[in-house]
Amino acid sequence: MANTADFLAHQNQELQALQDAGLTKRERIITTPQGARVRTTDGREVINLCANNYLGLSSHPAVIAAAHAALDSHGYGLSSVRFICGTQDLHKTLEARLARFLGMEDAILYAAAFDANGGLFEPLLGEADAIISDELNHASIIDGIRLCKAQRWRYRHNDMADLQRCLQEADAAGTRFKLVFTDGVFSMDGTIAKLDEMRALCDQHGALLGVDECHASGFMGATGRGTHEHRGVFGKIDIITGTLGKALGGASGGFTAARREVVELLRQRSRPYLFSNTVAPSIVGASIAVLDLLEGSTALRDRLAENTAYFRAAIQRAGFEIKPGEHPIVPIMVYDAVVAQKLAARLLELGVYVVGFFFPVVPKGQARIRVQLSAAHDRAQLEAAVTAFVQAGRELGLLK
Ligand SMILES: *Cc1c(COP(=O)(O)O)cnc(C)c1O
């Protein structure tokens, strides 16, 4: 019979195996607010190119002021789930504002987008139904689908012919409702889902279309509404999930937006909503201020687009290979995992904070540095970052 000591020994073996495989994730400690520059525990300031702080709102004065105001007017926390005594006027306002911003009828808040996706599928679909999912969808979508009894199909990443195959198979299997679900933007490549083509395919097959907009809400499309706006299908998506923890302020919290009856059923049955605490008032108040900012002006998303275009061109001119595209996620391809780690480490010494991604986060032999641009970066910071990339790239023999 195994005892507690055996259990702990087992966990240590697992940790050692991760370490031996070079897969241990180390958390770097920063001592400043999130921003274009951050300070690490050794006291050095570095240019930050690895946050999801796309619009620079994580430390924006108007957002901080709104959080303070809501803290004063509505308190620190509610000590309740929504349906007992955890719903304030602020929560209802934010849900209505999110729905309007996204072009949807209604929205429901969650503690995180992970919960929005985790609690989405099971209340809406059953054994008779079909969920058709992109093979590279986010872990929270995969987990949410696992919790649902619907029949499952998976199509090759962003492959419309393969999506059509799945729709045909689901039809042939006699399924009742079909829901196609995709990330709007895929976080490792910055790939943008072809929502226009997907909408057409879904219409041909009477399928619903759902999109996770975590890497899109606030800045994709001409007014920042998201991938649906970017692809010309604003108002034509059935379900949108997203996060308040990236471009929309960067604190935490998530949401699902959909038709009124869908949102209402989620309020009745979605387990992460029913059995988890309400979003803190300070975050809710600040998120309303974020939507005020974004509906009032496109300056931040325009600045982000300019920074993205500048960096993508400059890093390629410097001789690096990137995954082509237009998203502020810029994968700089290194291919070799060890080189990717060395490059990230050297860049940190040179004052640029980036992270190397390698197997199993990306396929074997596809190691990369993932740069993420922000509206908070100024041109001098981006120029300095490219200069550091060139120096480190030469030292490591990546550039001539
Ligand atoms: C970050 C992310 C999530 C999780 O968002 P949280 O609000 O932090 O839980 C879900 N889906 C996608 C695609 C993401 O990128």
Coordinates of C-alpha atoms and ligand atoms in Angstrom, one line a residue:
M1 CA 0.0 0.0 0.0
A2 CA 1.4 3.4 -1.1
N3 CA 1.6 6.1 1.5
T4 CA 2.0 9.9 1.5
A5 CA 5.8 9.7 1.2
D6 CA 5.3 7.5 -1.9
F7 CA 2.9 10.1 -3.3
L8 CA 5.3 12.9 -2.8
A9 CA 8.2 10.9 -4.3
H10 CA 6.0 10.3 -7.3
Q11 CA 5.4 14.1 -7.7
N12 CA 9.1 14.7 -7.5
Q13 CA 9.8 12.1 -10.2
E14 CA 7.3 13.9 -12.4
L15 CA 8.9 17.2 -11.8
Q16 CA 12.3 15.7 -12.5
A17 CA 11.1 14.3 -15.7
L18 CA 9.9 17.7 -16.8
Q19 CA 13.2 19.2 -15.9
D20 CA 15.1 16.4 -17.7
A21 CA 13.0 17.1 -20.8
G22 CA 13.7 20.8 -20.6
L23 CA 10.0 21.5 -20.2
T24 CA 10.0 23.2 -16.8
K25 CA 8.3 26.6 -17.0
R26 CA 10.1 29.3 -14.9
E27 CA 8.2 32.3 -13.8
R28 CA 10.1 35.6 -14.0
I29 CA 9.2 38.0 -11.3
I30 CA 8.4 41.6 -12.2
T31 CA 8.1 44.4 -9.6
T32 CA 6.3 47.1 -11.6
P33 CA 2.9 47.4 -13.2
Q34 CA 2.5 45.8 -16.6
G35 CA 3.6 48.1 -19.4
A36 CA 5.8 48.7 -22.3
R37 CA 8.8 48.6 -19.9
V38 CA 8.8 46.4 -16.7
R39 CA 11.4 46.0 -14.0
T40 CA 12.6 42.5 -12.9
T41 CA 13.8 41.5 -9.5
D42 CA 17.4 42.3 -10.4
G43 CA 16.3 45.9 -10.7
R44 CA 16.8 46.2 -14.5
E45 CA 14.2 47.8 -16.7
V46 CA 13.4 45.9 -19.9
I47 CA 11.2 46.4 -22.9
N48 CA 8.3 44.0 -22.6
L49 CA 7.4 42.2 -25.8
C50 CA 5.5 39.3 -24.3
A51 CA 2.3 40.6 -22.7
N52 CA -1.2 40.4 -24.0
N53 CA -1.4 44.1 -23.2
Y54 CA -2.3 44.8 -26.8
L55 CA -3.9 48.2 -26.2
G56 CA -1.7 49.3 -23.3
L57 CA -4.7 49.4 -20.9
S58 CA -3.2 47.3 -18.1
S59 CA -1.9 50.4 -16.5
H60 CA -3.9 53.1 -18.3
P61 CA -4.7 56.1 -16.0
A62 CA -8.4 56.2 -17.0
V63 CA -8.7 52.4 -16.3
I64 CA -7.0 52.6 -13.0
A65 CA -9.2 55.6 -12.0
A66 CA -12.3 53.8 -12.9
A67 CA -11.2 50.8 -10.9
H68 CA -10.6 53.0 -7.9
A69 CA -14.0 54.7 -8.3
A70 CA -15.8 51.3 -8.5
L71 CA -13.9 50.1 -5.4
D72 CA -15.1 53.2 -3.5
S73 CA -18.7 53.1 -4.8
H74 CA -19.3 49.3 -4.9
G75 CA -16.8 47.8 -2.5
Y76 CA -14.0 45.2 -2.8
G77 CA -15.9 42.0 -3.3
L78 CA -19.4 40.6 -3.2
S79 CA -18.8 37.3 -1.4
S80 CA -21.5 35.7 -3.5
V81 CA -22.3 34.0 -6.8
R82 CA -24.4 36.1 -9.1
F83 CA -27.8 34.5 -8.5
I84 CA -27.7 34.8 -4.7
C85 CA -26.5 38.3 -4.0
G86 CA -23.6 38.9 -6.4
T87 CA -25.2 41.0 -9.1
Q88 CA -24.7 44.8 -8.9
D89 CA -25.9 47.4 -11.4
L90 CA -22.4 47.6 -12.6
H91 CA -22.5 43.9 -13.7
K92 CA -25.7 44.4 -15.7
T93 CA -24.2 47.5 -17.3
L94 CA -21.0 45.8 -18.4
E95 CA -23.0 42.8 -19.8
A96 CA -25.1 45.2 -21.9
R97 CA -22.1 47.2 -23.0
L98 CA -20.1 44.1 -24.0
A99 CA -23.1 42.9 -26.0
R100 CA -23.4 46.2 -27.8
F101 CA -19.6 46.4 -28.5
L102 CA -19.6 42.9 -30.0
G103 CA -22.8 43.3 -32.0
M104 CA -24.6 40.6 -30.0
E105 CA -28.0 40.6 -28.1
D106 CA -26.7 39.9 -24.6
A107 CA -23.7 38.8 -22.6
I108 CA -22.9 36.9 -19.4
L109 CA -19.8 37.5 -17.3
Y110 CA -17.5 34.7 -15.9
A111 CA -14.5 34.7 -13.6
A112 CA -12.3 34.0 -16.7
A113 CA -12.6 33.1 -20.4
F114 CA -11.4 29.7 -19.4
D115 CA -14.7 29.4 -17.4
A116 CA -16.7 30.9 -20.3
N117 CA -15.5 28.2 -22.6
G118 CA -15.6 25.5 -19.9
G119 CA -19.2 26.2 -19.2
L120 CA -20.4 26.9 -22.7
F121 CA -21.1 23.6 -24.5
E122 CA -22.6 21.3 -21.9
P123 CA -25.7 23.5 -21.1
L124 CA -26.5 24.1 -24.8
L125 CA -25.9 20.8 -26.6
G126 CA -26.6 17.1 -25.9
E127 CA -25.9 13.6 -27.3
A128 CA -28.0 14.3 -30.4
D129 CA -25.8 17.3 -31.4
A130 CA -22.4 17.9 -33.1
I131 CA -19.5 20.1 -32.1
I132 CA -17.0 20.7 -34.9
S133 CA -13.7 22.2 -33.6
D134 CA -10.4 23.5 -35.1
E135 CA -7.6 21.1 -34.1
L136 CA -5.6 24.0 -32.7
N137 CA -8.4 25.5 -30.5
H138 CA -7.4 26.8 -27.0
A139 CA -7.2 24.3 -24.1
S140 CA -10.3 25.8 -22.5
I141 CA -12.4 25.0 -25.6
I142 CA -11.1 21.5 -25.6
D143 CA -11.9 21.1 -21.9
G144 CA -15.4 22.6 -22.4
I145 CA -16.1 20.2 -25.3
R146 CA -15.0 17.3 -23.1
L147 CA -17.6 18.2 -20.5
C148 CA -20.4 18.0 -23.1
K149 CA -22.1 14.9 -24.4
A150 CA -22.4 16.1 -28.0
Q151 CA -20.7 14.1 -30.8
R152 CA -17.3 15.6 -31.8
W153 CA -15.5 16.3 -35.0
R154 CA -12.2 18.0 -35.4
Y155 CA -11.0 19.7 -38.6
R156 CA -7.4 20.5 -39.7
H157 CA -6.3 23.9 -38.6
N158 CA -8.1 26.6 -40.6
D159 CA -8.7 24.1 -43.4
M160 CA -12.1 24.9 -45.0
A161 CA -12.3 21.7 -47.1
D162 CA -11.8 19.7 -43.9
L163 CA -14.4 21.7 -42.1
Q164 CA -16.8 21.0 -44.9
R165 CA -16.0 17.3 -44.6
C166 CA -16.9 17.4 -40.9
L167 CA -20.1 19.3 -41.6
Q168 CA -21.1 16.6 -44.2
E169 CA -20.2 13.8 -41.8
A170 CA -22.2 15.4 -39.0
D171 CA -25.2 15.7 -41.4
A172 CA -24.8 12.1 -42.6
A173 CA -24.7 11.0 -38.9
G174 CA -28.1 12.6 -38.5
T175 CA -27.1 15.0 -35.8
R176 CA -29.6 17.6 -34.7
F177 CA -27.8 20.9 -34.0
K178 CA -24.3 21.6 -35.2
L179 CA -21.9 24.1 -33.7
V180 CA -18.6 25.0 -35.4
F181 CA -16.2 26.6 -32.9
T182 CA -12.9 28.3 -33.5
D183 CA -10.4 30.7 -32.0
G184 CA -10.8 34.0 -33.8
V185 CA -7.0 34.4 -33.6
F186 CA -4.7 31.5 -32.8
S187 CA -2.1 32.5 -30.2
M188 CA 1.0 30.7 -31.4
D189 CA 0.9 31.8 -35.0
G190 CA -1.3 34.9 -35.0
T191 CA -3.4 33.1 -37.6
I192 CA -6.8 34.8 -38.2
A193 CA -9.8 32.4 -38.6
K194 CA -11.6 32.7 -42.0
L195 CA -14.9 33.6 -40.4
D196 CA -16.4 34.8 -43.7
E197 CA -15.8 31.5 -45.3
M198 CA -16.8 29.6 -42.2
R199 CA -20.1 31.6 -42.0
A200 CA -20.9 30.7 -45.6
L201 CA -20.2 27.0 -44.9
C202 CA -22.2 27.0 -41.7
D203 CA -25.1 28.6 -43.5
Q204 CA -25.0 25.9 -46.2
H205 CA -25.3 23.2 -43.5
G206 CA -27.6 25.0 -41.0
A207 CA -24.8 25.1 -38.4
L208 CA -24.1 27.6 -35.7
L209 CA -20.8 29.4 -35.6
G210 CA -19.0 30.3 -32.3
V211 CA -15.7 32.2 -31.9
D212 CA -13.3 32.6 -29.0
E213 CA -12.1 36.2 -29.3
C214 CA -9.5 36.4 -26.6
H215 CA -6.7 37.6 -28.9
A216 CA -9.0 39.9 -30.9
S217 CA -11.6 41.8 -28.9
G218 CA -10.7 45.4 -28.6
F219 CA -8.4 45.7 -31.6
M220 CA -9.2 43.5 -34.6
G221 CA -11.3 45.2 -37.2
A222 CA -11.6 48.9 -38.1
T223 CA -13.2 49.8 -34.8
G224 CA -11.7 47.0 -32.7
R225 CA -14.8 44.9 -32.4
G226 CA -13.0 41.7 -33.2
T227 CA -12.3 39.1 -35.9
H228 CA -15.9 39.2 -37.1
E229 CA -15.5 42.9 -37.9
H230 CA -12.1 42.2 -39.5
R231 CA -13.6 39.5 -41.7
G232 CA -16.7 41.4 -42.6
V233 CA -19.2 39.2 -40.6
F234 CA -19.9 41.6 -37.7
G235 CA -23.4 40.7 -36.4
K236 CA -23.3 37.3 -38.0
I237 CA -21.7 35.2 -35.3
D238 CA -23.9 33.1 -33.1
I239 CA -21.7 32.8 -30.0
I240 CA -18.6 34.9 -29.0
T241 CA -16.5 34.1 -25.9
G242 CA -13.7 36.4 -24.7
T243 CA -11.6 37.7 -21.9
L244 CA -11.2 40.9 -20.0
G245 CA -7.7 39.8 -19.2
K246 CA -5.9 40.7 -22.4
A247 CA -6.6 43.8 -24.6
L248 CA -9.7 44.8 -22.6
G249 CA -7.8 45.9 -19.5
G250 CA -5.7 42.8 -18.6
A251 CA -7.1 42.2 -15.1
S252 CA -9.2 39.1 -15.3
G253 CA -12.7 38.0 -16.2
G254 CA -14.4 36.5 -19.2
F255 CA -17.7 36.6 -21.0
T256 CA -20.0 34.8 -23.5
A257 CA -22.1 36.9 -25.8
A258 CA -24.9 35.4 -27.9
R259 CA -28.7 35.6 -28.5
R260 CA -30.8 36.5 -25.5
E261 CA -32.2 32.9 -25.0
V262 CA -28.7 31.4 -25.2
V263 CA -27.3 33.8 -22.5
E264 CA -30.4 33.2 -20.4
L265 CA -29.9 29.4 -20.5
L266 CA -26.3 29.8 -19.6
R267 CA -27.3 31.9 -16.5
Q268 CA -29.6 29.0 -15.5
R269 CA -27.3 26.1 -16.2
S270 CA -23.6 27.0 -16.8
R271 CA -21.7 25.5 -14.0
P272 CA -18.7 27.9 -13.7
Y273 CA -21.3 30.8 -13.6
L274 CA -23.6 29.2 -11.1
F275 CA -20.9 27.9 -8.7
S276 CA -18.2 30.5 -8.8
N277 CA -17.9 34.0 -7.3
T278 CA -19.0 37.1 -9.2
V279 CA -16.4 39.3 -10.9
A280 CA -15.0 42.0 -8.5
P281 CA -16.6 45.5 -8.8
S282 CA -13.3 47.2 -9.5
I283 CA -12.7 45.0 -12.6
V284 CA -16.3 45.5 -13.7
G285 CA -16.1 49.3 -13.4
A286 CA -12.8 49.5 -15.1
S287 CA -14.0 47.3 -18.0
I288 CA -16.9 49.7 -18.6
A289 CA -14.3 52.5 -18.8
V290 CA -12.3 50.4 -21.3
L291 CA -15.4 50.1 -23.5
D292 CA -16.0 53.9 -23.2
L293 CA -12.4 54.5 -24.4
L294 CA -12.7 52.1 -27.3
E295 CA -16.1 53.2 -28.5
G296 CA -15.0 56.8 -28.2
S297 CA -11.8 56.6 -30.4
T298 CA -9.9 54.1 -32.5
A299 CA -6.6 55.8 -31.6
L300 CA -5.3 52.8 -29.5
R301 CA -6.1 50.1 -32.0
D302 CA -4.7 52.3 -34.8
R303 CA -1.5 52.8 -32.8
L304 CA -1.3 49.1 -32.3
A305 CA -1.7 48.4 -36.0
E306 CA 1.0 51.0 -36.8
N307 CA 3.4 49.4 -34.3
T308 CA 2.6 45.9 -35.7
A309 CA 3.3 47.0 -39.3
Y310 CA 6.5 48.7 -38.3
F311 CA 7.9 45.8 -36.3
R312 CA 6.9 43.1 -38.8
A313 CA 8.7 45.1 -41.6
A314 CA 11.7 46.0 -39.5
I315 CA 12.4 42.5 -38.1
Q316 CA 12.2 41.0 -41.6
R317 CA 14.5 43.7 -43.1
A318 CA 16.9 42.8 -40.3
G319 CA 17.0 39.2 -41.7
F320 CA 14.7 37.3 -39.4
E321 CA 12.0 35.0 -40.7
I322 CA 8.5 35.6 -39.3
K323 CA 5.2 33.9 -39.9
P324 CA 3.5 36.3 -42.3
G325 CA 0.3 38.1 -41.2
E326 CA -1.0 41.2 -39.7
H327 CA -1.7 40.4 -36.1
P328 CA 0.4 41.9 -33.3
I329 CA 1.4 38.3 -32.4
V330 CA 4.7 38.0 -34.4
P331 CA 6.3 34.6 -34.4
I332 CA 10.0 34.9 -35.1
M333 CA 11.0 31.5 -36.4
V334 CA 14.1 29.9 -35.0
Y335 CA 13.1 26.2 -35.4
D336 CA 15.6 24.9 -32.8
A337 CA 14.3 24.8 -29.2
V338 CA 17.8 25.3 -27.7
V339 CA 18.6 28.3 -29.9
A340 CA 15.2 29.8 -29.1
Q341 CA 15.9 29.6 -25.4
K342 CA 19.4 31.0 -25.9
L343 CA 18.1 33.9 -28.0
A344 CA 15.4 34.8 -25.4
A345 CA 18.0 34.7 -22.6
R346 CA 20.5 36.9 -24.6
L347 CA 17.7 39.3 -25.5
L348 CA 16.8 39.7 -21.8
E349 CA 20.5 40.6 -21.1
L350 CA 20.2 43.1 -23.8
G351 CA 17.1 44.6 -22.2
V352 CA 14.3 43.0 -24.3
Y353 CA 11.9 40.6 -22.6
V354 CA 10.6 37.9 -24.9
V355 CA 9.9 34.2 -24.5
G356 CA 10.9 31.2 -26.6
F357 CA 8.1 28.7 -27.4
F358 CA 9.0 25.1 -28.3
F359 CA 7.5 21.6 -28.2
P360 CA 5.0 20.8 -26.8
V361 CA 3.5 24.3 -27.0
V362 CA 4.3 24.4 -30.8
P363 CA 5.1 21.4 -33.1
K364 CA 8.6 19.8 -32.9
G365 CA 11.2 21.7 -34.9
Q366 CA 9.0 24.8 -35.0
A367 CA 10.6 26.7 -32.0
R368 CA 10.1 30.4 -32.1
I369 CA 10.2 33.7 -30.2
R370 CA 6.7 35.1 -30.0
V371 CA 6.7 38.8 -29.9
Q372 CA 3.5 40.7 -29.0
L373 CA 3.2 44.3 -29.9
S374 CA 1.3 46.9 -27.8
A375 CA -0.1 50.3 -28.4
A376 CA 1.9 51.3 -25.3
H377 CA 5.2 50.8 -27.2
D378 CA 6.8 53.8 -28.7
R379 CA 8.9 53.8 -31.9
A380 CA 12.2 54.2 -30.0
Q381 CA 11.4 51.0 -27.9
L382 CA 10.6 49.0 -31.0
E383 CA 13.8 50.3 -32.8
A384 CA 15.8 49.3 -29.7
A385 CA 14.2 45.9 -29.7
V386 CA 15.1 45.2 -33.4
T387 CA 18.7 46.3 -32.7
A388 CA 18.9 43.9 -29.8
F389 CA 17.4 41.1 -32.0
V390 CA 20.1 41.8 -34.6
Q391 CA 22.9 41.7 -32.1
A392 CA 21.7 38.5 -30.4
G393 CA 20.9 37.0 -33.8
R394 CA 24.5 37.6 -35.0
E395 CA 26.0 36.3 -31.8
L396 CA 24.1 33.0 -32.2
G397 CA 24.8 32.7 -35.9
L398 CA 21.2 33.2 -36.9
L399 CA 22.1 36.3 -39.0
K400 CA 25.1 37.0 -41.1
Ligands
LIG1 C1 -6.1 33.6 -22.9 C2 -7.1 32.7 -23.5 C3 -8.2 32.1 -22.8 C4 -8.3 32.2 -21.3 O1 -8.6 33.5 -20.9 P1 -8.7 33.8 -19.3 O2 -9.7 34.9 -19.2 O3 -7.3 34.2 -18.9 O4 -9.1 32.6 -18.7 C5 -9.1 31.4 -23.5 N1 -9.1 31.3 -24.9 C6 -8.1 31.8 -25.6 C7 -8.0 31.7 -27.1 C8 -7.1 32.5 -24.9 O5 -6.1 33.1 -25.6

